[in-house]
């Protein structure tokens, strides 16, 4: 067995591997992060790693709200892990040291709350995925019937959910007269800061109306746009990276060269100088957020459902099919771009060109199945907001509606060859039940799924331009199969 990556073996790594440029023992905790998955480790943890040499007060204590997998992998490594940046040109390796401690929330609830309530903690960042906010995706309000919310309202001192942890920690700080931390969401939600503030305020109100007012008036929740493609790490990645390091890294993360972070500058308790690592601070994130959610994530979800149904394993495989490139270029140019309102100077044309190249990156094995996950939580901000804007202007939704139809076909849980699809979604069971009732009829399936208000709201199911276009596309998918539908696709 080779040695493990950790503080002791760090000095022996080959020269080509970049290492933390600061003394990790001098780092203090300034940030608690909730949701220590691959995305955080390839994004915020790297920006923070870049600034720690100049300002060691912003070390990260990172928590998993559910499983102990990341803790089990990184604890023996003193929190160290490798970031692999891959493209056609090759691979660059870097060991990141900004995470000093990992906490598994379910078995160390008090340790996590202590860290969050500690006056030295001035920012709580989050990447808990869309479903981690326990909200209703169509309206962006707290889902008060969510089992974790029901639990946390009954036992607010021993929370399970991200909102539950944040509110209990804020309650403790307030009781101790410690100013609140800034809550920085880094998930792909629409108006993510405003959404998290709405969810937190409502949760706090239900615990105690006073606390609700405190959260509404005193807690800053800046919005952010985060962007970096980070596929799940595979065994081949582990092996390749271990060989290059000469020591074992149980959980490296693999990503692309591109990275972007746009943040609203509202941090009453201070913040790291992330701009020195390339982050952009702006007064209004919304235009960037729309650009990213609609162009990148909207295309990603469309590629994921259509690509998976066509038998393509990864996004790069899907993009090797020219019919898909045509469809996605058309979606971005004709249907999404007219809905965007960018500040002067933003270069949308080169952003879109870069996106096509990023999707094509053959060094990233980004599975269509991975992106297809949690569609019920993703569709509203990725496709349906664009659909609403288009319909308001009487404009075509030919390609957008094909993406929605592909999601419908996907959540039936049976692929075109009759094999099961492993649909991962908090609503998977309900969607599957509706699909079973629909019994393979496009019309039935579409109308049953339109009735899921948490996704489609009250307006879209009533608009025949939307229901008609989606149903017609779904019928094509059933009749012709997905690959042929895409290759024969003609807008309007
Ligand atoms: C992807 C995103 O998994 C998904 O749903 O669309 O994680 C995407 O890779 C990132 O948002 C890129 O910034």
GROMACS .gro file of C-alpha atoms and ligand atoms in nm:
model
  505
    1UNK     CA    1   0.000   0.000   0.000
    2UNK     CA    2   0.141   0.340  -0.095
    3UNK     CA    3   0.146   0.612   0.169
    4UNK     CA    4  -0.147   0.844   0.203
    5UNK     CA    5  -0.156   1.210   0.107
    6UNK     CA    6  -0.134   1.406   0.435
    7UNK     CA    7   0.075   1.670   0.618
    8UNK     CA    8   0.367   1.429   0.650
    9UNK     CA    9   0.386   1.326   0.285
   10UNK     CA   10   0.311   1.671   0.143
   11UNK     CA   11   0.679   1.770   0.120
   12UNK     CA   12   0.767   1.462  -0.088
   13UNK     CA   13   0.521   1.521  -0.372
   14UNK     CA   14   0.669   1.568  -0.719
   15UNK     CA   15   0.754   1.926  -0.814
   16UNK     CA   16   0.480   1.952  -1.074
   17UNK     CA   17   0.217   1.931  -0.798
   18UNK     CA   18   0.132   2.269  -0.650
   19UNK     CA   19   0.096   2.281  -0.270
   20UNK     CA   20  -0.051   2.524  -0.015
   21UNK     CA   21   0.169   2.833  -0.012
   22UNK     CA   22   0.109   2.901   0.358
   23UNK     CA   23   0.160   2.745   0.700
   24UNK     CA   24  -0.159   2.551   0.765
   25UNK     CA   25  -0.100   2.561   1.141
   26UNK     CA   26  -0.132   2.938   1.138
   27UNK     CA   27  -0.475   2.930   0.970
   28UNK     CA   28  -0.781   3.026   1.180
   29UNK     CA   29  -1.139   2.932   1.104
   30UNK     CA   30  -1.343   3.214   0.951
   31UNK     CA   31  -1.583   3.012   0.738
   32UNK     CA   32  -1.811   2.719   0.808
   33UNK     CA   33  -1.922   2.541   0.493
   34UNK     CA   34  -2.230   2.319   0.470
   35UNK     CA   35  -2.221   2.049   0.200
   36UNK     CA   36  -1.860   1.946   0.143
   37UNK     CA   37  -1.908   1.781  -0.197
   38UNK     CA   38  -1.689   1.786  -0.505
   39UNK     CA   39  -1.822   2.124  -0.622
   40UNK     CA   40  -1.719   2.310  -0.308
   41UNK     CA   41  -1.377   2.146  -0.316
   42UNK     CA   42  -1.320   2.252  -0.679
   43UNK     CA   43  -1.457   2.604  -0.635
   44UNK     CA   44  -1.489   2.805  -0.312
   45UNK     CA   45  -1.221   2.601  -0.130
   46UNK     CA   46  -0.978   2.679  -0.413
   47UNK     CA   47  -1.050   3.055  -0.417
   48UNK     CA   48  -0.997   3.049  -0.041
   49UNK     CA   49  -0.676   2.844  -0.073
   50UNK     CA   50  -0.549   3.120  -0.303
   51UNK     CA   51  -0.596   3.394  -0.044
   52UNK     CA   52  -0.487   3.215   0.275
   53UNK     CA   53  -0.121   3.300   0.224
   54UNK     CA   54  -0.205   3.669   0.257
   55UNK     CA   55  -0.484   3.641   0.508
   56UNK     CA   56  -0.485   3.330   0.729
   57UNK     CA   57  -0.808   3.413   0.916
   58UNK     CA   58  -1.036   3.246   0.661
   59UNK     CA   59  -0.977   2.874   0.701
   60UNK     CA   60  -1.277   2.648   0.638
   61UNK     CA   61  -1.452   2.403   0.869
   62UNK     CA   62  -1.660   2.195   0.632
   63UNK     CA   63  -1.961   1.981   0.719
   64UNK     CA   64  -2.146   1.698   0.552
   65UNK     CA   65  -2.513   1.711   0.640
   66UNK     CA   66  -2.566   1.343   0.562
   67UNK     CA   67  -2.302   1.087   0.486
   68UNK     CA   68  -1.957   1.039   0.637
   69UNK     CA   69  -1.793   0.956   0.301
   70UNK     CA   70  -1.594   1.278   0.266
   71UNK     CA   71  -1.489   1.270   0.631
   72UNK     CA   72  -1.374   0.908   0.598
   73UNK     CA   73  -1.168   0.995   0.290
   74UNK     CA   74  -1.018   1.326   0.402
   75UNK     CA   75  -0.976   1.294   0.778
   76UNK     CA   76  -0.672   1.060   0.743
   77UNK     CA   77  -0.538   1.317   0.494
   78UNK     CA   78  -0.557   1.610   0.738
   79UNK     CA   79  -0.824   1.758   0.512
   80UNK     CA   80  -0.586   1.770   0.214
   81UNK     CA   81  -0.700   1.660  -0.132
   82UNK     CA   82  -0.590   1.697  -0.492
   83UNK     CA   83  -0.758   1.919  -0.748
   84UNK     CA   84  -0.707   1.789  -1.102
   85UNK     CA   85  -0.775   2.039  -1.380
   86UNK     CA   86  -0.824   1.852  -1.707
   87UNK     CA   87  -0.857   1.953  -2.069
   88UNK     CA   88  -0.745   1.836  -2.412
   89UNK     CA   89  -0.405   1.983  -2.328
   90UNK     CA   90  -0.348   1.765  -2.023
   91UNK     CA   91  -0.382   1.767  -1.648
   92UNK     CA   92  -0.260   2.011  -1.380
   93UNK     CA   93  -0.248   1.891  -1.019
   94UNK     CA   94  -0.268   2.093  -0.705
   95UNK     CA   95  -0.314   2.000  -0.340
   96UNK     CA   96  -0.566   2.222  -0.163
   97UNK     CA   97  -0.527   2.294   0.208
   98UNK     CA   98  -0.804   2.539   0.296
   99UNK     CA   99  -1.029   2.281   0.467
  100UNK     CA  100  -0.889   2.234   0.815
  101UNK     CA  101  -1.158   2.016   0.966
  102UNK     CA  102  -1.455   1.810   0.851
  103UNK     CA  103  -1.765   1.747   1.060
  104UNK     CA  104  -2.032   1.485   0.992
  105UNK     CA  105  -2.342   1.669   1.107
  106UNK     CA  106  -2.571   1.378   1.200
  107UNK     CA  107  -2.320   1.237   1.447
  108UNK     CA  108  -2.166   1.563   1.568
  109UNK     CA  109  -2.457   1.806   1.563
  110UNK     CA  110  -2.325   2.007   1.856
  111UNK     CA  111  -1.974   2.035   1.715
  112UNK     CA  112  -2.115   2.184   1.399
  113UNK     CA  113  -2.343   2.424   1.587
  114UNK     CA  114  -2.051   2.526   1.811
  115UNK     CA  115  -1.838   2.602   1.506
  116UNK     CA  116  -2.120   2.805   1.348
  117UNK     CA  117  -2.188   2.995   1.670
  118UNK     CA  118  -1.819   3.071   1.729
  119UNK     CA  119  -1.764   3.450   1.703
  120UNK     CA  120  -1.462   3.388   1.477
  121UNK     CA  121  -1.694   3.236   1.216
  122UNK     CA  122  -1.808   3.524   1.001
  123UNK     CA  123  -1.941   3.350   0.692
  124UNK     CA  124  -2.144   3.033   0.646
  125UNK     CA  125  -2.124   2.913   0.287
  126UNK     CA  126  -2.349   2.648   0.137
  127UNK     CA  127  -2.349   2.396  -0.147
  128UNK     CA  128  -2.627   2.163  -0.043
  129UNK     CA  129  -2.775   2.123  -0.395
  130UNK     CA  130  -3.113   2.259  -0.496
  131UNK     CA  131  -3.308   2.019  -0.280
  132UNK     CA  132  -3.108   2.104   0.033
  133UNK     CA  133  -3.303   2.427   0.084
  134UNK     CA  134  -3.625   2.233   0.146
  135UNK     CA  135  -3.820   2.483  -0.062
  136UNK     CA  136  -4.093   2.465  -0.320
  137UNK     CA  137  -3.902   2.501  -0.649
  138UNK     CA  138  -4.187   2.676  -0.835
  139UNK     CA  139  -4.238   2.951  -0.574
  140UNK     CA  140  -3.907   2.960  -0.386
  141UNK     CA  141  -4.083   2.942  -0.047
  142UNK     CA  142  -4.011   2.708   0.244
  143UNK     CA  143  -4.181   2.370   0.205
  144UNK     CA  144  -4.329   2.345   0.552
  145UNK     CA  145  -4.438   1.987   0.492
  146UNK     CA  146  -4.084   1.871   0.409
  147UNK     CA  147  -3.999   1.588   0.651
  148UNK     CA  148  -3.669   1.750   0.759
  149UNK     CA  149  -3.842   2.082   0.819
  150UNK     CA  150  -4.120   1.916   1.017
  151UNK     CA  151  -3.848   1.748   1.225
  152UNK     CA  152  -3.642   2.063   1.273
  153UNK     CA  153  -3.941   2.273   1.375
  154UNK     CA  154  -4.030   2.010   1.634
  155UNK     CA  155  -3.668   1.979   1.759
  156UNK     CA  156  -3.496   2.305   1.664
  157UNK     CA  157  -3.196   2.240   1.892
  158UNK     CA  158  -3.098   1.920   1.708
  159UNK     CA  159  -3.153   2.008   1.343
  160UNK     CA  160  -3.101   1.797   1.030
  161UNK     CA  161  -3.158   2.043   0.746
  162UNK     CA  162  -2.941   2.332   0.630
  163UNK     CA  163  -3.209   2.591   0.725
  164UNK     CA  164  -3.242   2.420   1.066
  165UNK     CA  165  -2.868   2.441   1.135
  166UNK     CA  166  -2.841   2.801   1.026
  167UNK     CA  167  -3.134   2.921   1.233
  168UNK     CA  168  -3.027   2.737   1.548
  169UNK     CA  169  -2.674   2.877   1.511
  170UNK     CA  170  -2.811   3.229   1.457
  171UNK     CA  171  -3.036   3.189   1.762
  172UNK     CA  172  -2.734   3.094   1.973
  173UNK     CA  173  -2.532   3.387   1.843
  174UNK     CA  174  -2.814   3.628   1.910
  175UNK     CA  175  -2.854   3.494   2.266
  176UNK     CA  176  -2.479   3.543   2.318
  177UNK     CA  177  -2.486   3.888   2.154
  178UNK     CA  178  -2.257   3.773   1.877
  179UNK     CA  179  -2.334   3.941   1.542
  180UNK     CA  180  -2.484   3.709   1.280
  181UNK     CA  181  -2.263   3.551   1.015
  182UNK     CA  182  -2.322   3.623   0.649
  183UNK     CA  183  -2.503   3.338   0.472
  184UNK     CA  184  -2.347   3.277   0.131
  185UNK     CA  185  -2.533   3.028  -0.085
  186UNK     CA  186  -2.337   2.883  -0.376
  187UNK     CA  187  -2.609   2.668  -0.530
  188UNK     CA  188  -2.777   2.704  -0.868
  189UNK     CA  189  -3.105   2.850  -0.741
  190UNK     CA  190  -3.273   3.152  -0.898
  191UNK     CA  191  -3.188   3.470  -0.702
  192UNK     CA  192  -3.013   3.234  -0.463
  193UNK     CA  193  -2.944   3.490  -0.190
  194UNK     CA  194  -3.298   3.618  -0.192
  195UNK     CA  195  -3.436   3.264  -0.198
  196UNK     CA  196  -3.227   3.150   0.097
  197UNK     CA  197  -3.322   3.463   0.290
  198UNK     CA  198  -3.693   3.395   0.228
  199UNK     CA  199  -3.658   3.032   0.336
  200UNK     CA  200  -3.456   3.119   0.648
  201UNK     CA  201  -3.684   3.403   0.753
  202UNK     CA  202  -3.991   3.184   0.731
  203UNK     CA  203  -3.825   2.900   0.918
  204UNK     CA  204  -3.709   3.139   1.195
  205UNK     CA  205  -4.057   3.295   1.216
  206UNK     CA  206  -4.206   2.951   1.276
  207UNK     CA  207  -3.954   2.888   1.557
  208UNK     CA  208  -4.011   3.230   1.716
  209UNK     CA  209  -4.153   3.547   1.558
  210UNK     CA  210  -3.882   3.760   1.724
  211UNK     CA  211  -3.614   3.544   1.566
  212UNK     CA  212  -3.795   3.580   1.233
  213UNK     CA  213  -3.769   3.960   1.256
  214UNK     CA  214  -3.404   3.932   1.354
  215UNK     CA  215  -3.324   3.719   1.049
  216UNK     CA  216  -3.524   3.949   0.821
  217UNK     CA  217  -3.350   4.262   0.949
  218UNK     CA  218  -3.001   4.156   1.048
  219UNK     CA  219  -2.882   3.866   0.834
  220UNK     CA  220  -2.710   3.935   0.505
  221UNK     CA  221  -2.754   3.676   0.229
  222UNK     CA  222  -2.569   3.797  -0.081
  223UNK     CA  223  -2.655   3.631  -0.411
  224UNK     CA  224  -2.383   3.452  -0.605
  225UNK     CA  225  -2.330   3.300  -0.946
  226UNK     CA  226  -2.099   3.000  -0.929
  227UNK     CA  227  -1.964   2.816  -1.229
  228UNK     CA  228  -1.729   2.525  -1.273
  229UNK     CA  229  -1.806   2.184  -1.421
  230UNK     CA  230  -1.714   1.918  -1.164
  231UNK     CA  231  -1.811   1.562  -1.257
  232UNK     CA  232  -1.817   1.293  -0.990
  233UNK     CA  233  -1.470   1.146  -0.932
  234UNK     CA  234  -1.420   0.799  -1.083
  235UNK     CA  235  -1.189   0.512  -0.984
  236UNK     CA  236  -0.972   0.579  -1.289
  237UNK     CA  237  -0.921   0.936  -1.167
  238UNK     CA  238  -0.815   0.809  -0.824
  239UNK     CA  239  -0.566   0.567  -0.977
  240UNK     CA  240  -0.419   0.814  -1.226
  241UNK     CA  241  -0.383   1.088  -0.966
  242UNK     CA  242  -0.238   0.851  -0.704
  243UNK     CA  243   0.026   0.742  -0.952
  244UNK     CA  244   0.119   1.099  -1.036
  245UNK     CA  245   0.142   1.196  -0.668
  246UNK     CA  246   0.327   0.885  -0.556
  247UNK     CA  247   0.084   0.863  -0.262
  248UNK     CA  248  -0.280   0.765  -0.237
  249UNK     CA  249  -0.550   1.033  -0.236
  250UNK     CA  250  -0.881   0.867  -0.140
  251UNK     CA  251  -1.091   1.144  -0.291
  252UNK     CA  252  -0.940   1.388  -0.539
  253UNK     CA  253  -1.170   1.615  -0.742
  254UNK     CA  254  -1.154   1.655  -1.117
  255UNK     CA  255  -1.262   1.969  -1.296
  256UNK     CA  256  -1.216   2.190  -1.603
  257UNK     CA  257  -0.989   2.496  -1.645
  258UNK     CA  258  -1.286   2.738  -1.650
  259UNK     CA  259  -1.404   2.886  -1.321
  260UNK     CA  260  -1.624   3.184  -1.237
  261UNK     CA  261  -1.765   3.331  -0.917
  262UNK     CA  262  -1.974   3.648  -0.916
  263UNK     CA  263  -2.078   3.771  -0.572
  264UNK     CA  264  -2.284   4.057  -0.430
  265UNK     CA  265  -2.060   4.252  -0.195
  266UNK     CA  266  -2.267   4.252   0.125
  267UNK     CA  267  -2.054   4.109   0.407
  268UNK     CA  268  -2.113   4.308   0.728
  269UNK     CA  269  -1.863   4.092   0.921
  270UNK     CA  270  -1.592   4.110   0.653
  271UNK     CA  271  -1.481   3.860   0.392
  272UNK     CA  272  -1.170   3.716   0.228
  273UNK     CA  273  -1.028   3.916  -0.064
  274UNK     CA  274  -1.157   3.651  -0.305
  275UNK     CA  275  -1.121   3.903  -0.589
  276UNK     CA  276  -0.746   3.841  -0.565
  277UNK     CA  277  -0.823   3.485  -0.671
  278UNK     CA  278  -1.041   3.600  -0.961
  279UNK     CA  279  -1.389   3.633  -0.806
  280UNK     CA  280  -1.596   3.928  -0.930
  281UNK     CA  281  -1.783   4.148  -0.681
  282UNK     CA  282  -2.085   4.327  -0.824
  283UNK     CA  283  -2.389   4.508  -0.689
  284UNK     CA  284  -2.642   4.292  -0.876
  285UNK     CA  285  -2.578   3.928  -0.961
  286UNK     CA  286  -2.908   3.861  -1.136
  287UNK     CA  287  -2.801   3.921  -1.498
  288UNK     CA  288  -2.502   3.687  -1.455
  289UNK     CA  289  -2.714   3.433  -1.280
  290UNK     CA  290  -2.973   3.429  -1.559
  291UNK     CA  291  -2.698   3.401  -1.816
  292UNK     CA  292  -2.543   3.103  -1.640
  293UNK     CA  293  -2.855   2.917  -1.527
  294UNK     CA  294  -3.029   2.956  -1.861
  295UNK     CA  295  -2.739   2.910  -2.104
  296UNK     CA  296  -2.520   2.662  -1.919
  297UNK     CA  297  -2.753   2.472  -1.690
  298UNK     CA  298  -3.053   2.490  -1.926
  299UNK     CA  299  -2.840   2.338  -2.204
  300UNK     CA  300  -2.688   2.089  -1.962
  301UNK     CA  301  -3.025   1.953  -1.850
  302UNK     CA  302  -3.151   1.941  -2.210
  303UNK     CA  303  -2.837   1.750  -2.313
  304UNK     CA  304  -2.864   1.523  -2.010
  305UNK     CA  305  -3.220   1.400  -2.076
  306UNK     CA  306  -3.196   1.381  -2.454
  307UNK     CA  307  -2.843   1.241  -2.439
  308UNK     CA  308  -2.923   0.976  -2.181
  309UNK     CA  309  -3.231   0.864  -2.376
  310UNK     CA  310  -3.017   0.844  -2.691
  311UNK     CA  311  -2.775   0.610  -2.517
  312UNK     CA  312  -2.493   0.861  -2.461
  313UNK     CA  313  -2.296   0.815  -2.142
  314UNK     CA  314  -2.137   1.158  -2.108
  315UNK     CA  315  -2.197   1.517  -2.214
  316UNK     CA  316  -1.886   1.501  -2.436
  317UNK     CA  317  -2.023   1.186  -2.608
  318UNK     CA  318  -2.355   1.364  -2.665
  319UNK     CA  319  -2.177   1.669  -2.807
  320UNK     CA  320  -1.986   1.449  -3.050
  321UNK     CA  321  -2.320   1.411  -3.232
  322UNK     CA  322  -2.359   1.716  -3.463
  323UNK     CA  323  -2.738   1.710  -3.436
  324UNK     CA  324  -2.710   1.781  -3.063
  325UNK     CA  325  -2.463   2.063  -3.119
  326UNK     CA  326  -2.707   2.218  -3.368
  327UNK     CA  327  -2.992   2.186  -3.121
  328UNK     CA  328  -2.798   2.338  -2.830
  329UNK     CA  329  -2.655   2.622  -3.039
  330UNK     CA  330  -3.006   2.698  -3.157
  331UNK     CA  331  -3.146   2.680  -2.805
  332UNK     CA  332  -2.888   2.925  -2.676
  333UNK     CA  333  -2.897   3.168  -2.968
  334UNK     CA  334  -3.264   3.169  -3.063
  335UNK     CA  335  -3.453   3.097  -2.742
  336UNK     CA  336  -3.236   3.187  -2.441
  337UNK     CA  337  -3.028   3.486  -2.552
  338UNK     CA  338  -3.327   3.714  -2.627
  339UNK     CA  339  -3.438   3.672  -2.262
  340UNK     CA  340  -3.108   3.794  -2.116
  341UNK     CA  341  -3.034   4.154  -2.018
  342UNK     CA  342  -2.662   4.180  -1.971
  343UNK     CA  343  -2.468   4.479  -1.840
  344UNK     CA  344  -2.266   4.663  -2.106
  345UNK     CA  345  -1.939   4.491  -2.182
  346UNK     CA  346  -2.058   4.137  -2.120
  347UNK     CA  347  -1.960   3.929  -2.422
  348UNK     CA  348  -2.237   3.676  -2.465
  349UNK     CA  349  -2.114   3.553  -2.801
  350UNK     CA  350  -1.782   3.437  -2.664
  351UNK     CA  351  -1.951   3.299  -2.350
  352UNK     CA  352  -2.167   3.075  -2.570
  353UNK     CA  353  -1.875   2.968  -2.786
  354UNK     CA  354  -1.679   2.878  -2.475
  355UNK     CA  355  -1.975   2.678  -2.342
  356UNK     CA  356  -1.981   2.457  -2.651
  357UNK     CA  357  -1.609   2.390  -2.603
  358UNK     CA  358  -1.655   2.322  -2.232
  359UNK     CA  359  -1.934   2.072  -2.304
  360UNK     CA  360  -1.707   1.907  -2.558
  361UNK     CA  361  -1.411   1.868  -2.318
  362UNK     CA  362  -1.323   1.502  -2.378
  363UNK     CA  363  -1.111   1.483  -2.063
  364UNK     CA  364  -1.419   1.522  -1.842
  365UNK     CA  365  -1.639   1.217  -1.799
  366UNK     CA  366  -1.950   1.407  -1.699
  367UNK     CA  367  -2.229   1.154  -1.703
  368UNK     CA  368  -2.564   1.253  -1.848
  369UNK     CA  369  -2.717   1.049  -1.565
  370UNK     CA  370  -2.547   1.270  -1.304
  371UNK     CA  371  -2.687   1.592  -1.450
  372UNK     CA  372  -3.029   1.430  -1.499
  373UNK     CA  373  -3.063   1.395  -1.120
  374UNK     CA  374  -3.312   1.609  -0.927
  375UNK     CA  375  -3.483   1.748  -1.235
  376UNK     CA  376  -3.790   1.848  -1.034
  377UNK     CA  377  -3.566   2.093  -0.846
  378UNK     CA  378  -3.377   2.214  -1.150
  379UNK     CA  379  -3.632   2.259  -1.428
  380UNK     CA  380  -3.793   2.580  -1.299
  381UNK     CA  381  -3.476   2.794  -1.303
  382UNK     CA  382  -3.305   2.620  -1.594
  383UNK     CA  383  -3.585   2.601  -1.850
  384UNK     CA  384  -3.922   2.718  -1.721
  385UNK     CA  385  -3.823   3.077  -1.636
  386UNK     CA  386  -3.699   3.113  -1.992
  387UNK     CA  387  -4.022   2.957  -2.120
  388UNK     CA  388  -4.227   3.214  -1.925
  389UNK     CA  389  -4.026   3.505  -2.065
  390UNK     CA  390  -4.061   3.370  -2.418
  391UNK     CA  391  -4.436   3.317  -2.388
  392UNK     CA  392  -4.480   3.667  -2.249
  393UNK     CA  393  -4.330   3.795  -2.574
  394UNK     CA  394  -4.521   3.554  -2.793
  395UNK     CA  395  -4.192   3.390  -2.897
  396UNK     CA  396  -4.117   3.031  -2.992
  397UNK     CA  397  -4.030   2.765  -2.732
  398UNK     CA  398  -3.964   2.486  -2.983
  399UNK     CA  399  -3.634   2.371  -2.831
  400UNK     CA  400  -3.711   2.458  -2.469
  401UNK     CA  401  -4.024   2.244  -2.487
  402UNK     CA  402  -3.822   1.953  -2.628
  403UNK     CA  403  -3.600   1.968  -2.318
  404UNK     CA  404  -3.905   1.960  -2.092
  405UNK     CA  405  -4.053   1.670  -2.291
  406UNK     CA  406  -3.726   1.477  -2.259
  407UNK     CA  407  -3.740   1.520  -1.881
  408UNK     CA  408  -4.094   1.378  -1.886
  409UNK     CA  409  -3.984   1.080  -2.091
  410UNK     CA  410  -3.686   1.027  -1.857
  411UNK     CA  411  -3.884   1.026  -1.530
  412UNK     CA  412  -4.102   0.742  -1.654
  413UNK     CA  413  -3.808   0.532  -1.534
  414UNK     CA  414  -3.802   0.309  -1.845
  415UNK     CA  415  -3.565   0.377  -2.134
  416UNK     CA  416  -3.625   0.326  -2.506
  417UNK     CA  417  -3.507  -0.033  -2.491
  418UNK     CA  418  -3.738  -0.112  -2.201
  419UNK     CA  419  -3.456  -0.112  -1.945
  420UNK     CA  420  -3.502   0.063  -1.610
  421UNK     CA  421  -3.362   0.414  -1.555
  422UNK     CA  422  -3.227   0.486  -1.206
  423UNK     CA  423  -3.415   0.814  -1.160
  424UNK     CA  424  -3.275   1.008  -0.863
  425UNK     CA  425  -3.508   1.283  -0.756
  426UNK     CA  426  -3.684   1.372  -0.431
  427UNK     CA  427  -4.009   1.335  -0.627
  428UNK     CA  428  -3.906   1.018  -0.814
  429UNK     CA  429  -4.170   0.791  -0.657
  430UNK     CA  430  -4.455   1.032  -0.726
  431UNK     CA  431  -4.340   1.100  -1.083
  432UNK     CA  432  -4.307   0.729  -1.148
  433UNK     CA  433  -4.656   0.665  -1.018
  434UNK     CA  434  -4.798   0.931  -1.250
  435UNK     CA  435  -4.607   0.780  -1.541
  436UNK     CA  436  -4.739   0.433  -1.461
  437UNK     CA  437  -5.095   0.564  -1.467
  438UNK     CA  438  -5.030   0.740  -1.796
  439UNK     CA  439  -4.943   0.401  -1.946
  440UNK     CA  440  -4.718   0.511  -2.233
  441UNK     CA  441  -4.949   0.776  -2.378
  442UNK     CA  442  -4.772   1.106  -2.443
  443UNK     CA  443  -5.091   1.301  -2.391
  444UNK     CA  444  -5.173   1.138  -2.058
  445UNK     CA  445  -4.820   1.157  -1.929
  446UNK     CA  446  -4.782   1.522  -2.017
  447UNK     CA  447  -5.111   1.624  -1.862
  448UNK     CA  448  -5.043   1.431  -1.540
  449UNK     CA  449  -4.699   1.587  -1.503
  450UNK     CA  450  -4.820   1.940  -1.584
  451UNK     CA  451  -5.041   1.906  -1.276
  452UNK     CA  452  -4.734   1.888  -1.049
  453UNK     CA  453  -4.761   2.247  -0.927
  454UNK     CA  454  -4.432   2.241  -0.735
  455UNK     CA  455  -4.260   2.230  -1.074
  456UNK     CA  456  -4.489   2.398  -1.326
  457UNK     CA  457  -4.670   2.646  -1.101
  458UNK     CA  458  -5.029   2.752  -1.168
  459UNK     CA  459  -4.969   2.942  -1.490
  460UNK     CA  460  -4.788   2.710  -1.733
  461UNK     CA  461  -5.039   2.422  -1.719
  462UNK     CA  462  -5.307   2.669  -1.834
  463UNK     CA  463  -5.112   2.795  -2.134
  464UNK     CA  464  -5.190   2.585  -2.442
  465UNK     CA  465  -4.882   2.719  -2.623
  466UNK     CA  466  -4.670   2.550  -2.354
  467UNK     CA  467  -4.872   2.233  -2.301
  468UNK     CA  468  -4.921   2.188  -2.676
  469UNK     CA  469  -4.552   2.223  -2.762
  470UNK     CA  470  -4.435   1.991  -2.483
  471UNK     CA  471  -4.698   1.728  -2.560
  472UNK     CA  472  -4.617   1.732  -2.934
  473UNK     CA  473  -4.246   1.687  -2.860
  474UNK     CA  474  -4.316   1.409  -2.614
  475UNK     CA  475  -4.522   1.231  -2.879
  476UNK     CA  476  -4.223   1.255  -3.119
  477UNK     CA  477  -3.993   1.107  -2.855
  478UNK     CA  478  -4.229   0.812  -2.812
  479UNK     CA  479  -4.295   0.760  -3.183
  480UNK     CA  480  -3.957   0.822  -3.341
  481UNK     CA  481  -3.719   0.769  -3.052
  482UNK     CA  482  -3.494   1.041  -2.911
  483UNK     CA  483  -3.199   1.023  -3.146
  484UNK     CA  484  -3.417   1.055  -3.453
  485UNK     CA  485  -3.624   1.331  -3.297
  486UNK     CA  486  -3.308   1.532  -3.240
  487UNK     CA  487  -3.156   1.461  -3.581
  488UNK     CA  488  -3.481   1.549  -3.763
  489UNK     CA  489  -3.554   1.843  -3.538
  490UNK     CA  490  -3.678   2.154  -3.718
  491UNK     CA  491  -3.783   2.452  -3.508
  492UNK     CA  492  -4.148   2.543  -3.581
  493LIG     C1  493  -2.491   2.052  -1.376
  493LIG     C2  494  -2.417   2.153  -1.289
  493LIG     O1  495  -2.520   1.862  -1.242
  493LIG     C3  496  -2.576   1.957  -1.296
  493LIG     O2  497  -2.697   1.972  -1.289
  493LIG     O3  498  -2.568   2.121  -1.468
  493LIG     O4  499  -2.365   2.096  -1.175
  493LIG     C4  500  -2.309   2.227  -1.368
  493LIG     O5  501  -2.205   2.141  -1.404
  493LIG     C5  502  -2.252   2.343  -1.289
  493LIG     O6  503  -2.356   2.427  -1.250
  493LIG     C6  504  -2.149   2.419  -1.370
  493LIG     O7  505  -2.119   2.538  -1.310
   0.00000   0.00000   0.00000
